[in-house]
């Protein structure tokens, strides 16, 4: 582990108000420059080599803390299959609060940086994640009552 990475992580912990634990550092070190989009089990298996007592739940909590602070991005709605009867070009907006999936039009033949794709493309999916209008209005209404 490089000293600069430890210094970088120490600053992140100070800014977030966290204790700079060896478990957090091990998770951070594994994720740094890792472009494989690992799931919690992959991270847990990797960090157990240096942190044998770490639990899966601890790794999950650390990953969610990192995501909440914007250190990493959590990629939800990946594993469980959903089915779409609309087969033409379109995108999906997924509400991170209620889970509703809404379609939006996406132009046929949208530009894709094919020279950056590490293989042949069989299907393209555009997925936007945020808060739907209904949840945003509900949240706004709740904050006005307070």
Short mmCIF file of C-alpha atoms in Angstrom, two decimals:
data_model
loop_
_atom_site.label_atom_id
_atom_site.label_comp_id
_atom_site.label_asym_id
_atom_site.label_seq_id
_atom_site.Cartn_x
_atom_site.Cartn_y
_atom_site.Cartn_z
CA UNK A 1 0.00 0.00 0.00
CA UNK A 2 1.42 3.32 -0.97
CA UNK A 3 1.94 6.08 1.58
CA UNK A 4 0.12 8.53 -0.68
CA UNK A 5 -2.95 6.29 -0.76
CA UNK A 6 -2.92 6.14 3.05
CA UNK A 7 -2.63 9.92 3.23
CA UNK A 8 -5.43 10.31 0.71
CA UNK A 9 -7.62 7.94 2.72
CA UNK A 10 -6.77 9.65 6.03
CA UNK A 11 -8.02 12.92 4.56
CA UNK A 12 -11.22 11.25 3.33
CA UNK A 13 -11.82 9.89 6.85
CA UNK A 14 -11.19 13.27 8.48
CA UNK A 15 -13.52 15.01 6.03
CA UNK A 16 -16.23 12.37 6.60
CA UNK A 17 -15.79 12.28 10.38
CA UNK A 18 -14.85 8.60 10.34
CA UNK A 19 -12.23 6.68 12.27
CA UNK A 20 -9.49 5.62 9.87
CA UNK A 21 -9.73 1.88 10.53
CA UNK A 22 -7.67 -0.86 8.92
CA UNK A 23 -10.87 -2.44 7.62
CA UNK A 24 -12.00 0.75 5.86
CA UNK A 25 -8.50 1.22 4.47
CA UNK A 26 -8.40 -2.37 3.15
CA UNK A 27 -11.73 -1.89 1.34
CA UNK A 28 -10.60 1.48 -0.02
CA UNK A 29 -7.28 0.04 -1.17
CA UNK A 30 -8.97 -2.84 -2.98
CA UNK A 31 -11.37 -0.48 -4.75
CA UNK A 32 -8.79 2.14 -5.73
CA UNK A 33 -8.19 1.91 -9.49
CA UNK A 34 -10.32 -1.28 -9.64
CA UNK A 35 -12.47 -1.13 -12.76
CA UNK A 36 -14.08 -4.57 -12.43
CA UNK A 37 -17.29 -3.31 -10.72
CA UNK A 38 -16.98 -5.82 -7.86
CA UNK A 39 -19.93 -6.92 -5.75
CA UNK A 40 -19.83 -7.11 -1.96
CA UNK A 41 -18.77 -10.78 -1.97
CA UNK A 42 -15.82 -10.08 -4.26
CA UNK A 43 -14.65 -7.19 -2.05
CA UNK A 44 -15.13 -9.29 1.08
CA UNK A 45 -13.10 -12.19 -0.36
CA UNK A 46 -10.29 -9.84 -1.36
CA UNK A 47 -9.99 -7.93 1.91
CA UNK A 48 -10.14 -11.06 4.07
CA UNK A 49 -6.57 -11.83 3.01
CA UNK A 50 -5.37 -8.87 5.10
CA UNK A 51 -8.38 -8.55 7.42
CA UNK A 52 -9.37 -12.15 8.29
CA UNK A 53 -11.87 -11.08 10.97
CA UNK A 54 -13.85 -8.73 8.73
CA UNK A 55 -17.46 -9.75 8.22
CA UNK A 56 -19.50 -9.50 5.05
CA UNK A 57 -21.82 -7.12 6.90
CA UNK A 58 -18.89 -4.83 7.74
CA UNK A 59 -17.80 -4.75 4.11
CA UNK A 60 -21.37 -3.99 3.03
CA UNK A 61 -21.64 -1.16 5.58
CA UNK A 62 -18.27 0.30 4.53
CA UNK A 63 -19.24 0.15 0.84
CA UNK A 64 -22.51 1.94 1.57
CA UNK A 65 -20.67 4.59 3.62
CA UNK A 66 -18.27 5.15 0.73
CA UNK A 67 -21.18 5.40 -1.71
CA UNK A 68 -23.03 7.88 0.51
CA UNK A 69 -19.95 10.14 0.53
CA UNK A 70 -19.43 9.84 -3.24
CA UNK A 71 -16.15 7.93 -2.96
CA UNK A 72 -17.62 5.11 -5.04
CA UNK A 73 -20.91 4.68 -6.90
CA UNK A 74 -23.37 1.97 -5.99
CA UNK A 75 -24.79 0.25 -9.06
CA UNK A 76 -28.24 -0.97 -8.12
CA UNK A 77 -30.83 -2.80 -10.18
CA UNK A 78 -28.21 -4.94 -11.87
CA UNK A 79 -28.75 -8.52 -10.66
CA UNK A 80 -32.48 -9.13 -10.39
CA UNK A 81 -34.11 -9.66 -13.76
CA UNK A 82 -36.83 -7.30 -14.91
CA UNK A 83 -38.64 -7.66 -18.20
CA UNK A 84 -39.57 -5.03 -20.76
CA UNK A 85 -42.12 -5.48 -23.52
CA UNK A 86 -40.86 -2.38 -25.30
CA UNK A 87 -38.06 -3.67 -27.50
CA UNK A 88 -37.31 -0.58 -29.59
CA UNK A 89 -34.74 2.07 -28.73
CA UNK A 90 -35.54 3.73 -25.40
CA UNK A 91 -34.04 4.37 -22.01
CA UNK A 92 -35.09 3.71 -18.43
CA UNK A 93 -35.33 6.05 -15.47
CA UNK A 94 -35.18 4.21 -12.14
CA UNK A 95 -36.32 5.99 -8.98
CA UNK A 96 -33.86 5.24 -6.21
CA UNK A 97 -36.58 5.90 -3.60
CA UNK A 98 -39.61 3.89 -4.76
CA UNK A 99 -37.95 1.65 -7.40
CA UNK A 100 -40.38 2.61 -10.19
CA UNK A 101 -38.97 2.14 -13.68
CA UNK A 102 -40.17 4.55 -16.37
CA UNK A 103 -39.38 4.52 -20.07
CA UNK A 104 -38.15 7.53 -22.01
CA UNK A 105 -37.56 7.87 -25.73
CA UNK A 106 -34.03 7.39 -26.98
CA UNK A 107 -33.21 8.19 -30.59
CA UNK A 108 -32.54 5.28 -32.90
CA UNK A 109 -28.85 5.09 -33.82
CA UNK A 110 -27.62 7.11 -30.83
CA UNK A 111 -23.88 7.69 -30.96
CA UNK A 112 -21.87 5.11 -29.03
CA UNK A 113 -18.07 5.35 -28.63
CA UNK A 114 -17.50 1.95 -30.26
CA UNK A 115 -13.72 2.37 -30.21
CA UNK A 116 -13.89 2.32 -26.38
CA UNK A 117 -16.07 -0.82 -26.15
CA UNK A 118 -14.00 -3.93 -25.33
CA UNK A 119 -16.07 -6.26 -27.55
CA UNK A 120 -18.97 -6.47 -29.97
CA UNK A 121 -22.25 -4.87 -28.92
CA UNK A 122 -25.41 -6.99 -29.04
CA UNK A 123 -27.69 -4.71 -27.03
CA UNK A 124 -27.53 -1.18 -25.65
CA UNK A 125 -29.38 -0.03 -22.57
CA UNK A 126 -29.54 3.51 -21.21
CA UNK A 127 -30.30 3.62 -17.50
CA UNK A 128 -30.72 6.82 -15.51
CA UNK A 129 -31.14 6.70 -11.74
CA UNK A 130 -32.55 9.48 -9.59
CA UNK A 131 -35.69 10.53 -7.71
CA UNK A 132 -39.00 10.51 -9.57
CA UNK A 133 -41.31 13.52 -9.50
CA UNK A 134 -43.79 11.80 -7.19
CA UNK A 135 -41.11 10.96 -4.58
CA UNK A 136 -39.56 14.43 -4.93
CA UNK A 137 -42.96 16.06 -4.35
CA UNK A 138 -43.60 13.77 -1.38
CA UNK A 139 -40.22 14.68 0.10
CA UNK A 140 -40.84 18.38 -0.52
CA UNK A 141 -44.24 18.13 1.16
CA UNK A 142 -42.72 16.40 4.19
CA UNK A 143 -40.01 19.05 4.56
CA UNK A 144 -42.62 21.86 4.37
CA UNK A 145 -44.60 20.28 7.22
CA UNK A 146 -41.55 20.35 9.50
#
